[in-house]
């Protein structure tokens, strides 16, 4: 039996000049995330955005390096550091060490790709000094098989990551890269200048007033006090729900109500949340992409900020009515999501002091379904049954109590519920997801009157 040779490791120095050094204030999205990374250094979800891309046959190491150099030249956020809070510094000259791992077989290359991905995100980025992109190339006998990137969330949010991925894929395959709005997309320094302009300051003042109103109307804490084991070692769980039937039901409800599918799912999550916590008025933090203007639609930076959607669920006469309330309040919340995070924090702390109870992000909702391919293909057979497939796995820290993510809503729904184990145990996570499933599947047949909706949210089984 012949032992498999160990992969051969080396470093490639990628050096190039992309333009002049530039420096200026952070844009609001950058400032928000920079503060969160400082406040929560253990949040691994927040710190890294990994990307693994296959290299087509015939590609060379130089081809891959050219692709990395091209996107770093095009998008300033990929070569920006943050020496002080509030300050961004774009490096015109880049020095990047690219890891190369050479293997002798396809199976070894696959394992090396997984290992390199984990290695590149094993330590947090030093955002003050380190470029926000780590890169590696896995080769089979010198021929590249995969490009492995780990990006700092300071450089990209989810939609910006998709733009970078699409651009890299085009470069690696030799295809043309076209994206509506790319030519008019602003760099982060330009966004910061716009936000500091008289028009930007006026827009920010209106947003701050909306945030103050939302903070005053939302309950500061909606989950019950942590379980008795709160002082025990922290534990976190994530439930994964996959279902074609939920996707079909959500499409039907969307067509009937005229609301987007994201709003439909949000309303179902909100109804279950209100029923399970006993809260009539809910405040759900929804992540807003903030890409409504020509300068931001295709911008590569971290733009996403919170939108606080406050809804009196007891006002809803039915599920369709609740969807309408969510659409109304969500539109306003998303409109005013872009806000100066320092001023926003000051408003929140002032209101916390007035009522003596700090505001907590009890439940966060994040719709990522605009790019359903981001999680890869659905495994054959998964989610095809009458009931959704649900599994719960150990997870890592996030600075919230619960976090719902919609990863896809095309032919298959893929929804996850992350939770602090001291707030929701694995059996609670399964029960909550089943309740969301019951609401959506039942509401596909008819609008649900409030009493029926409440019963399903509390654990009733759909007819």
Short mmCIF file of C-alpha atoms in Angstrom, two decimals:
data_model
loop_
_atom_site.label_atom_id
_atom_site.label_comp_id
_atom_site.label_asym_id
_atom_site.label_seq_id
_atom_site.Cartn_x
_atom_site.Cartn_y
_atom_site.Cartn_z
CA UNK A 1 0.00 0.00 0.00
CA UNK A 2 1.45 3.38 -1.05
CA UNK A 3 1.10 6.33 1.29
CA UNK A 4 -0.51 9.41 -0.23
CA UNK A 5 2.06 12.23 -0.44
CA UNK A 6 1.36 15.22 1.76
CA UNK A 7 0.29 18.39 -0.06
CA UNK A 8 3.13 20.76 -0.88
CA UNK A 9 2.66 24.26 0.56
CA UNK A 10 4.10 27.51 -0.78
CA UNK A 11 3.36 31.24 -0.82
CA UNK A 12 2.99 33.39 -3.91
CA UNK A 13 3.58 37.12 -3.61
CA UNK A 14 0.91 39.06 -5.50
CA UNK A 15 2.02 42.67 -5.88
CA UNK A 16 0.48 45.37 -8.03
CA UNK A 17 -0.53 49.03 -8.09
CA UNK A 18 -4.25 49.75 -8.47
CA UNK A 19 -4.24 53.53 -8.07
CA UNK A 20 -3.39 56.21 -5.53
CA UNK A 21 -3.72 55.79 -1.78
CA UNK A 22 -7.00 57.30 -0.59
CA UNK A 23 -8.34 58.05 2.88
CA UNK A 24 -11.48 59.45 4.42
CA UNK A 25 -14.39 58.85 6.82
CA UNK A 26 -16.17 55.51 6.97
CA UNK A 27 -19.56 55.17 5.36
CA UNK A 28 -22.43 54.29 7.70
CA UNK A 29 -22.48 50.58 6.88
CA UNK A 30 -18.75 50.30 7.50
CA UNK A 31 -18.95 52.19 10.78
CA UNK A 32 -21.82 50.01 12.04
CA UNK A 33 -20.01 46.79 11.26
CA UNK A 34 -16.66 48.01 12.58
CA UNK A 35 -18.24 48.75 15.95
CA UNK A 36 -20.00 45.38 16.02
CA UNK A 37 -16.76 43.52 15.26
CA UNK A 38 -15.12 45.35 18.16
CA UNK A 39 -18.04 44.69 20.50
CA UNK A 40 -18.37 41.01 19.54
CA UNK A 41 -14.95 39.56 18.61
CA UNK A 42 -16.28 36.01 19.10
CA UNK A 43 -18.96 36.34 16.42
CA UNK A 44 -17.61 34.07 13.67
CA UNK A 45 -20.70 34.57 11.50
CA UNK A 46 -20.00 38.30 11.40
CA UNK A 47 -16.27 38.10 10.81
CA UNK A 48 -15.92 36.00 7.65
CA UNK A 49 -17.49 35.55 4.24
CA UNK A 50 -15.82 32.56 2.53
CA UNK A 51 -15.86 31.87 -1.19
CA UNK A 52 -14.68 28.72 -2.99
CA UNK A 53 -14.64 28.76 -6.80
CA UNK A 54 -13.73 25.91 -9.14
CA UNK A 55 -11.12 26.68 -11.79
CA UNK A 56 -12.08 25.29 -15.22
CA UNK A 57 -9.68 22.87 -16.93
CA UNK A 58 -6.97 24.66 -18.84
CA UNK A 59 -6.64 27.46 -16.32
CA UNK A 60 -3.25 28.35 -14.92
CA UNK A 61 -2.04 29.80 -11.64
CA UNK A 62 -1.37 33.05 -13.47
CA UNK A 63 -4.98 33.06 -14.70
CA UNK A 64 -6.22 32.77 -11.14
CA UNK A 65 -3.85 35.47 -9.87
CA UNK A 66 -5.00 37.75 -12.69
CA UNK A 67 -8.62 37.25 -11.62
CA UNK A 68 -7.83 38.16 -8.00
CA UNK A 69 -5.80 41.19 -9.10
CA UNK A 70 -8.61 42.38 -11.38
CA UNK A 71 -11.34 42.37 -8.74
CA UNK A 72 -9.07 43.96 -6.14
CA UNK A 73 -8.24 46.71 -8.61
CA UNK A 74 -11.89 47.26 -9.53
CA UNK A 75 -13.36 47.31 -6.01
CA UNK A 76 -11.64 49.57 -3.49
CA UNK A 77 -13.25 47.88 -0.50
CA UNK A 78 -11.10 44.79 -1.17
CA UNK A 79 -7.96 46.80 -0.44
CA UNK A 80 -9.18 49.01 2.38
CA UNK A 81 -7.98 48.96 6.00
CA UNK A 82 -9.42 50.79 9.00
CA UNK A 83 -6.63 52.22 11.19
CA UNK A 84 -9.07 54.04 13.47
CA UNK A 85 -12.80 53.81 14.11
CA UNK A 86 -14.43 56.20 11.68
CA UNK A 87 -11.52 56.18 9.21
CA UNK A 88 -10.98 54.09 6.07
CA UNK A 89 -7.71 53.94 4.15
CA UNK A 90 -7.60 52.57 0.59
CA UNK A 91 -4.25 51.08 -0.36
CA UNK A 92 -3.18 51.90 -3.87
CA UNK A 93 -0.29 49.42 -3.84
CA UNK A 94 -1.17 45.86 -2.86
CA UNK A 95 1.05 43.19 -1.33
CA UNK A 96 -0.91 39.96 -0.85
CA UNK A 97 0.48 36.55 0.10
CA UNK A 98 -1.48 33.85 -1.75
CA UNK A 99 -1.29 30.32 -0.36
CA UNK A 100 -0.71 27.53 -2.86
CA UNK A 101 -1.43 23.92 -1.90
CA UNK A 102 -0.36 21.38 -4.50
CA UNK A 103 -1.80 17.85 -4.42
CA UNK A 104 -1.48 14.79 -6.65
CA UNK A 105 -5.12 13.65 -6.96
CA UNK A 106 -8.70 14.95 -7.14
CA UNK A 107 -9.67 13.53 -3.74
CA UNK A 108 -6.63 15.12 -2.13
CA UNK A 109 -7.44 18.44 -3.80
CA UNK A 110 -11.00 18.37 -2.44
CA UNK A 111 -9.72 17.75 1.09
CA UNK A 112 -7.05 20.44 0.72
CA UNK A 113 -9.70 22.93 -0.43
CA UNK A 114 -11.83 22.29 2.66
CA UNK A 115 -8.80 22.52 4.95
CA UNK A 116 -7.55 25.73 3.37
CA UNK A 117 -10.96 27.34 3.66
CA UNK A 118 -11.01 26.63 7.39
CA UNK A 119 -7.40 27.72 7.83
CA UNK A 120 -8.01 31.09 6.20
CA UNK A 121 -10.85 31.85 8.59
CA UNK A 122 -9.23 30.46 11.73
CA UNK A 123 -8.15 33.89 13.00
CA UNK A 124 -10.05 37.16 12.91
CA UNK A 125 -8.96 39.90 10.53
CA UNK A 126 -6.78 42.67 11.91
CA UNK A 127 -8.89 45.32 10.23
CA UNK A 128 -6.48 48.12 11.17
CA UNK A 129 -3.58 46.62 9.19
CA UNK A 130 -4.62 43.55 7.22
CA UNK A 131 -6.16 43.61 3.77
CA UNK A 132 -9.75 42.31 4.01
CA UNK A 133 -9.13 39.37 1.67
CA UNK A 134 -7.21 36.13 2.19
CA UNK A 135 -6.55 33.96 -0.83
CA UNK A 136 -5.36 30.47 -1.67
CA UNK A 137 -5.08 28.29 -4.77
CA UNK A 138 -5.38 24.50 -4.64
CA UNK A 139 -3.63 22.71 -7.51
CA UNK A 140 -3.44 19.15 -8.81
CA UNK A 141 0.10 18.52 -10.02
CA UNK A 142 0.47 22.24 -10.65
CA UNK A 143 -2.89 22.74 -12.39
CA UNK A 144 -5.34 24.88 -10.37
CA UNK A 145 -8.57 23.22 -9.29
CA UNK A 146 -10.01 25.77 -6.83
CA UNK A 147 -9.64 29.37 -5.78
CA UNK A 148 -10.29 29.78 -2.06
CA UNK A 149 -11.08 33.22 -0.67
CA UNK A 150 -12.10 34.44 2.76
CA UNK A 151 -13.28 38.04 2.87
CA UNK A 152 -13.81 40.29 5.83
CA UNK A 153 -17.38 41.47 6.30
CA UNK A 154 -15.85 44.96 6.38
CA UNK A 155 -15.23 44.60 2.64
CA UNK A 156 -18.50 43.05 1.49
CA UNK A 157 -22.00 42.20 2.60
CA UNK A 158 -23.93 39.26 1.14
CA UNK A 159 -24.95 40.98 -2.09
CA UNK A 160 -21.51 42.50 -2.64
CA UNK A 161 -19.99 39.05 -2.16
CA UNK A 162 -22.23 37.75 -4.94
CA UNK A 163 -21.00 40.51 -7.27
CA UNK A 164 -17.38 39.58 -6.50
CA UNK A 165 -18.17 35.89 -7.03
CA UNK A 166 -19.88 36.54 -10.38
CA UNK A 167 -17.00 38.74 -11.54
CA UNK A 168 -14.39 36.15 -10.55
CA UNK A 169 -16.36 33.35 -12.21
CA UNK A 170 -16.46 35.32 -15.46
CA UNK A 171 -12.72 35.95 -15.29
CA UNK A 172 -11.93 32.30 -14.59
CA UNK A 173 -14.18 30.99 -17.36
CA UNK A 174 -13.41 33.67 -19.94
CA UNK A 175 -17.01 34.86 -20.02
CA UNK A 176 -18.09 38.48 -20.24
CA UNK A 177 -19.02 40.11 -16.94
CA UNK A 178 -21.98 42.46 -17.15
CA UNK A 179 -23.98 43.85 -14.28
CA UNK A 180 -26.66 46.51 -14.44
CA UNK A 181 -25.59 49.57 -12.47
CA UNK A 182 -21.92 48.63 -12.20
CA UNK A 183 -20.65 51.66 -14.12
CA UNK A 184 -22.51 54.02 -11.78
CA UNK A 185 -21.65 52.17 -8.56
CA UNK A 186 -20.01 54.30 -5.90
CA UNK A 187 -16.86 53.37 -4.04
CA UNK A 188 -17.14 53.48 -0.21
CA UNK A 189 -15.33 56.82 0.08
CA UNK A 190 -17.84 58.36 -2.32
CA UNK A 191 -20.74 56.97 -0.29
CA UNK A 192 -19.26 58.51 2.85
CA UNK A 193 -18.96 61.90 1.13
CA UNK A 194 -22.60 61.72 0.03
CA UNK A 195 -23.73 60.89 3.56
CA UNK A 196 -21.81 63.91 4.92
CA UNK A 197 -23.29 66.29 2.32
CA UNK A 198 -26.20 68.63 3.22
CA UNK A 199 -28.63 66.31 1.42
CA UNK A 200 -27.15 63.28 3.15
CA UNK A 201 -27.30 64.93 6.57
CA UNK A 202 -30.95 65.86 6.03
CA UNK A 203 -31.73 62.29 4.97
CA UNK A 204 -29.88 61.01 8.03
CA UNK A 205 -31.86 63.28 10.37
CA UNK A 206 -35.15 61.92 9.01
CA UNK A 207 -33.87 58.37 9.46
CA UNK A 208 -32.80 59.08 13.03
CA UNK A 209 -36.27 60.41 13.88
CA UNK A 210 -37.82 57.21 12.47
CA UNK A 211 -35.44 55.09 14.54
CA UNK A 212 -36.30 56.98 17.72
CA UNK A 213 -39.98 56.38 17.07
CA UNK A 214 -39.35 52.66 16.43
CA UNK A 215 -37.27 52.26 19.58
CA UNK A 216 -39.99 53.92 21.67
CA UNK A 217 -42.73 51.70 20.22
CA UNK A 218 -40.99 48.33 20.39
CA UNK A 219 -40.81 46.32 23.62
CA UNK A 220 -37.19 46.43 24.87
CA UNK A 221 -37.08 42.66 25.43
CA UNK A 222 -39.56 40.10 24.14
CA UNK A 223 -38.07 36.78 25.20
CA UNK A 224 -38.58 35.62 28.77
CA UNK A 225 -35.57 35.79 31.07
CA UNK A 226 -32.92 33.23 30.21
CA UNK A 227 -33.35 29.70 31.47
CA UNK A 228 -31.85 28.59 34.78
CA UNK A 229 -28.74 27.36 33.01
CA UNK A 230 -27.86 30.84 31.73
CA UNK A 231 -24.68 30.90 33.81
CA UNK A 232 -23.56 27.57 32.40
CA UNK A 233 -21.25 27.26 29.42
CA UNK A 234 -22.74 28.98 26.38
CA UNK A 235 -24.36 26.76 23.77
CA UNK A 236 -25.82 27.66 20.40
CA UNK A 237 -27.98 25.74 17.93
CA UNK A 238 -29.15 26.18 14.36
CA UNK A 239 -32.17 24.47 12.83
CA UNK A 240 -32.32 23.92 9.06
CA UNK A 241 -35.73 23.54 7.39
CA UNK A 242 -35.99 22.50 3.73
CA UNK A 243 -39.28 22.08 1.88
CA UNK A 244 -40.66 22.29 -1.65
CA UNK A 245 -44.18 22.48 -0.23
CA UNK A 246 -43.35 25.64 1.73
CA UNK A 247 -41.92 27.24 -1.41
CA UNK A 248 -45.12 26.46 -3.33
CA UNK A 249 -47.31 27.72 -0.48
CA UNK A 250 -45.38 30.96 -0.17
CA UNK A 251 -45.68 31.58 -3.90
CA UNK A 252 -49.46 31.06 -3.73
CA UNK A 253 -49.87 33.43 -0.77
CA UNK A 254 -47.70 36.06 -2.47
CA UNK A 255 -49.85 35.94 -5.61
CA UNK A 256 -53.04 36.25 -3.56
CA UNK A 257 -51.90 39.13 -1.35
CA UNK A 258 -49.61 41.01 -3.72
CA UNK A 259 -46.87 40.98 -1.08
CA UNK A 260 -43.37 39.75 -1.78
CA UNK A 261 -42.46 36.27 -0.65
CA UNK A 262 -40.00 37.65 1.88
CA UNK A 263 -42.80 39.65 3.52
CA UNK A 264 -44.99 36.53 3.60
CA UNK A 265 -42.32 34.51 5.42
CA UNK A 266 -41.59 37.43 7.75
CA UNK A 267 -45.29 37.61 8.71
CA UNK A 268 -45.34 33.88 9.50
CA UNK A 269 -42.18 34.14 11.60
CA UNK A 270 -43.59 37.19 13.36
CA UNK A 271 -46.90 35.46 14.12
CA UNK A 272 -45.11 32.47 15.67
CA UNK A 273 -42.74 34.77 17.57
CA UNK A 274 -45.63 36.79 19.02
CA UNK A 275 -47.59 33.67 20.01
CA UNK A 276 -44.62 31.88 21.58
CA UNK A 277 -43.40 34.90 23.56
CA UNK A 278 -46.83 36.27 24.48
CA UNK A 279 -45.97 39.65 22.95
CA UNK A 280 -48.71 41.53 21.15
CA UNK A 281 -46.44 44.20 19.72
CA UNK A 282 -43.27 42.85 18.14
CA UNK A 283 -40.07 44.51 17.03
CA UNK A 284 -38.14 42.35 14.57
CA UNK A 285 -34.77 43.46 13.29
CA UNK A 286 -34.64 42.80 9.56
CA UNK A 287 -31.40 43.19 7.62
CA UNK A 288 -31.81 45.74 4.83
CA UNK A 289 -29.58 45.58 1.74
CA UNK A 290 -29.79 49.40 1.30
CA UNK A 291 -29.34 49.25 -2.48
CA UNK A 292 -32.23 51.38 -3.66
CA UNK A 293 -30.23 54.11 -5.43
CA UNK A 294 -28.20 53.99 -8.68
CA UNK A 295 -24.97 54.56 -6.74
CA UNK A 296 -25.59 51.67 -4.35
CA UNK A 297 -27.34 49.05 -6.49
CA UNK A 298 -24.06 47.40 -7.56
CA UNK A 299 -21.69 48.87 -4.97
CA UNK A 300 -19.13 46.47 -3.54
CA UNK A 301 -18.88 47.32 0.13
CA UNK A 302 -20.76 46.52 3.32
CA UNK A 303 -24.00 48.47 2.98
CA UNK A 304 -26.52 46.35 4.88
CA UNK A 305 -27.93 47.85 8.07
CA UNK A 306 -30.79 47.02 10.40
CA UNK A 307 -34.43 47.87 9.80
CA UNK A 308 -36.61 47.67 12.92
CA UNK A 309 -40.10 46.49 11.92
CA UNK A 310 -42.62 47.16 14.69
CA UNK A 311 -46.07 45.58 14.28
CA UNK A 312 -49.06 45.25 16.59
CA UNK A 313 -49.96 41.65 15.76
CA UNK A 314 -53.16 41.85 17.82
CA UNK A 315 -54.55 44.29 15.26
CA UNK A 316 -54.46 41.61 12.57
CA UNK A 317 -57.88 40.14 11.74
CA UNK A 318 -56.27 37.38 9.68
CA UNK A 319 -52.95 36.23 8.27
CA UNK A 320 -53.45 38.19 5.04
CA UNK A 321 -54.15 41.29 7.14
CA UNK A 322 -50.96 40.64 9.13
CA UNK A 323 -49.03 40.39 5.86
CA UNK A 324 -50.45 43.77 4.85
CA UNK A 325 -49.41 45.32 8.17
CA UNK A 326 -45.92 43.95 7.72
CA UNK A 327 -45.67 45.29 4.21
CA UNK A 328 -46.75 48.73 5.39
CA UNK A 329 -44.36 48.92 8.34
CA UNK A 330 -41.49 47.16 6.56
CA UNK A 331 -41.49 49.63 3.68
CA UNK A 332 -41.01 52.50 6.12
CA UNK A 333 -38.39 50.65 8.16
CA UNK A 334 -36.36 49.71 5.08
CA UNK A 335 -36.59 53.25 3.73
CA UNK A 336 -34.95 54.61 6.86
CA UNK A 337 -32.53 51.76 7.45
CA UNK A 338 -29.48 53.79 6.29
CA UNK A 339 -28.58 55.83 9.35
CA UNK A 340 -25.51 57.19 11.10
CA UNK A 341 -24.80 54.30 13.53
CA UNK A 342 -23.11 56.52 16.11
CA UNK A 343 -26.13 58.82 16.34
CA UNK A 344 -28.44 55.80 16.28
CA UNK A 345 -26.59 54.22 19.20
CA UNK A 346 -26.84 57.46 21.19
CA UNK A 347 -30.61 57.59 20.65
CA UNK A 348 -31.02 53.96 21.72
CA UNK A 349 -28.93 54.44 24.87
CA UNK A 350 -30.89 57.57 25.80
CA UNK A 351 -34.20 55.71 25.48
CA UNK A 352 -32.77 52.75 27.41
CA UNK A 353 -31.83 55.10 30.26
CA UNK A 354 -35.29 56.71 30.25
CA UNK A 355 -37.17 53.44 30.67
CA UNK A 356 -34.52 51.56 32.61
CA UNK A 357 -34.45 48.51 30.32
CA UNK A 358 -31.96 48.07 27.50
CA UNK A 359 -33.15 47.29 23.99
CA UNK A 360 -32.14 43.83 22.78
CA UNK A 361 -32.11 42.45 19.24
CA UNK A 362 -34.28 39.51 20.27
CA UNK A 363 -35.07 38.26 16.80
CA UNK A 364 -33.23 39.08 13.57
CA UNK A 365 -34.63 38.26 10.11
CA UNK A 366 -32.36 38.08 7.08
CA UNK A 367 -33.64 37.31 3.58
CA UNK A 368 -30.76 36.05 1.40
CA UNK A 369 -32.97 34.39 -1.20
CA UNK A 370 -32.07 36.83 -3.99
CA UNK A 371 -29.09 34.54 -4.64
CA UNK A 372 -30.38 30.99 -3.99
CA UNK A 373 -27.28 29.38 -5.50
CA UNK A 374 -25.13 30.72 -2.67
CA UNK A 375 -25.77 27.61 -0.56
CA UNK A 376 -25.23 25.24 -3.48
CA UNK A 377 -27.67 22.71 -4.92
CA UNK A 378 -30.29 21.08 -2.72
CA UNK A 379 -29.31 17.43 -2.06
CA UNK A 380 -31.48 14.98 -4.04
CA UNK A 381 -34.70 14.12 -2.24
CA UNK A 382 -34.28 16.70 0.53
CA UNK A 383 -37.45 18.68 1.21
CA UNK A 384 -39.66 16.75 -1.19
CA UNK A 385 -41.98 15.19 1.41
CA UNK A 386 -45.34 16.36 2.71
CA UNK A 387 -43.57 17.68 5.80
CA UNK A 388 -40.42 19.76 5.75
CA UNK A 389 -37.08 18.15 6.52
CA UNK A 390 -35.69 19.70 9.70
CA UNK A 391 -32.35 19.08 11.38
CA UNK A 392 -30.62 20.88 14.27
CA UNK A 393 -26.86 21.24 14.56
CA UNK A 394 -24.48 22.89 17.04
CA UNK A 395 -23.58 26.45 16.05
CA UNK A 396 -21.38 29.33 17.20
CA UNK A 397 -22.00 32.68 18.88
CA UNK A 398 -24.05 35.57 17.50
CA UNK A 399 -24.98 38.68 19.56
CA UNK A 400 -28.75 38.03 19.40
CA UNK A 401 -31.26 35.65 20.97
CA UNK A 402 -32.61 34.19 17.72
CA UNK A 403 -31.82 34.67 14.03
CA UNK A 404 -33.95 33.55 11.08
CA UNK A 405 -32.36 33.36 7.63
CA UNK A 406 -34.16 32.65 4.35
CA UNK A 407 -31.47 31.20 2.11
CA UNK A 408 -33.64 30.25 -0.84
CA UNK A 409 -37.24 30.48 -1.93
CA UNK A 410 -37.15 29.25 -5.53
CA UNK A 411 -38.44 25.73 -6.12
CA UNK A 412 -37.36 24.81 -2.61
CA UNK A 413 -37.57 26.79 0.61
CA UNK A 414 -34.50 26.78 2.82
CA UNK A 415 -35.02 28.55 6.14
CA UNK A 416 -32.82 28.39 9.22
CA UNK A 417 -33.39 29.34 12.85
CA UNK A 418 -30.28 30.01 14.94
CA UNK A 419 -30.78 30.41 18.69
CA UNK A 420 -28.95 30.91 21.93
CA UNK A 421 -29.44 27.61 23.74
CA UNK A 422 -30.40 29.46 26.92
CA UNK A 423 -33.32 31.00 25.01
CA UNK A 424 -34.44 28.14 22.76
CA UNK A 425 -33.42 24.50 23.09
CA UNK A 426 -33.23 22.18 20.04
CA UNK A 427 -36.78 20.91 20.62
CA UNK A 428 -38.00 24.54 20.73
CA UNK A 429 -36.24 25.30 17.46
CA UNK A 430 -37.94 22.34 15.77
CA UNK A 431 -41.31 23.35 17.24
CA UNK A 432 -40.96 26.98 16.05
CA UNK A 433 -39.99 25.89 12.54
CA UNK A 434 -42.89 23.42 12.42
CA UNK A 435 -45.24 26.23 13.41
CA UNK A 436 -43.91 28.48 10.61
CA UNK A 437 -44.42 25.56 8.22
CA UNK A 438 -47.98 24.99 9.46
CA UNK A 439 -48.91 28.65 9.02
CA UNK A 440 -47.54 28.90 5.47
CA UNK A 441 -48.92 25.57 4.26
CA UNK A 442 -52.37 26.24 5.73
CA UNK A 443 -52.50 29.82 4.45
CA UNK A 444 -51.89 28.62 0.90
CA UNK A 445 -55.44 27.22 0.81
CA UNK A 446 -57.22 30.19 2.36
CA UNK A 447 -56.72 33.29 4.46
CA UNK A 448 -56.43 32.26 8.11
CA UNK A 449 -58.71 34.03 10.62
CA UNK A 450 -56.90 35.29 13.70
CA UNK A 451 -58.08 32.45 16.03
CA UNK A 452 -56.94 29.77 13.55
CA UNK A 453 -53.63 31.55 13.04
CA UNK A 454 -53.04 31.74 16.79
CA UNK A 455 -53.77 28.04 17.17
CA UNK A 456 -51.29 27.06 14.45
CA UNK A 457 -48.62 29.38 15.87
CA UNK A 458 -49.03 27.78 19.28
CA UNK A 459 -48.58 24.28 17.96
CA UNK A 460 -51.80 23.28 16.27
CA UNK A 461 -51.60 20.91 13.31
CA UNK A 462 -53.00 22.10 9.95
CA UNK A 463 -56.05 20.24 8.66
#
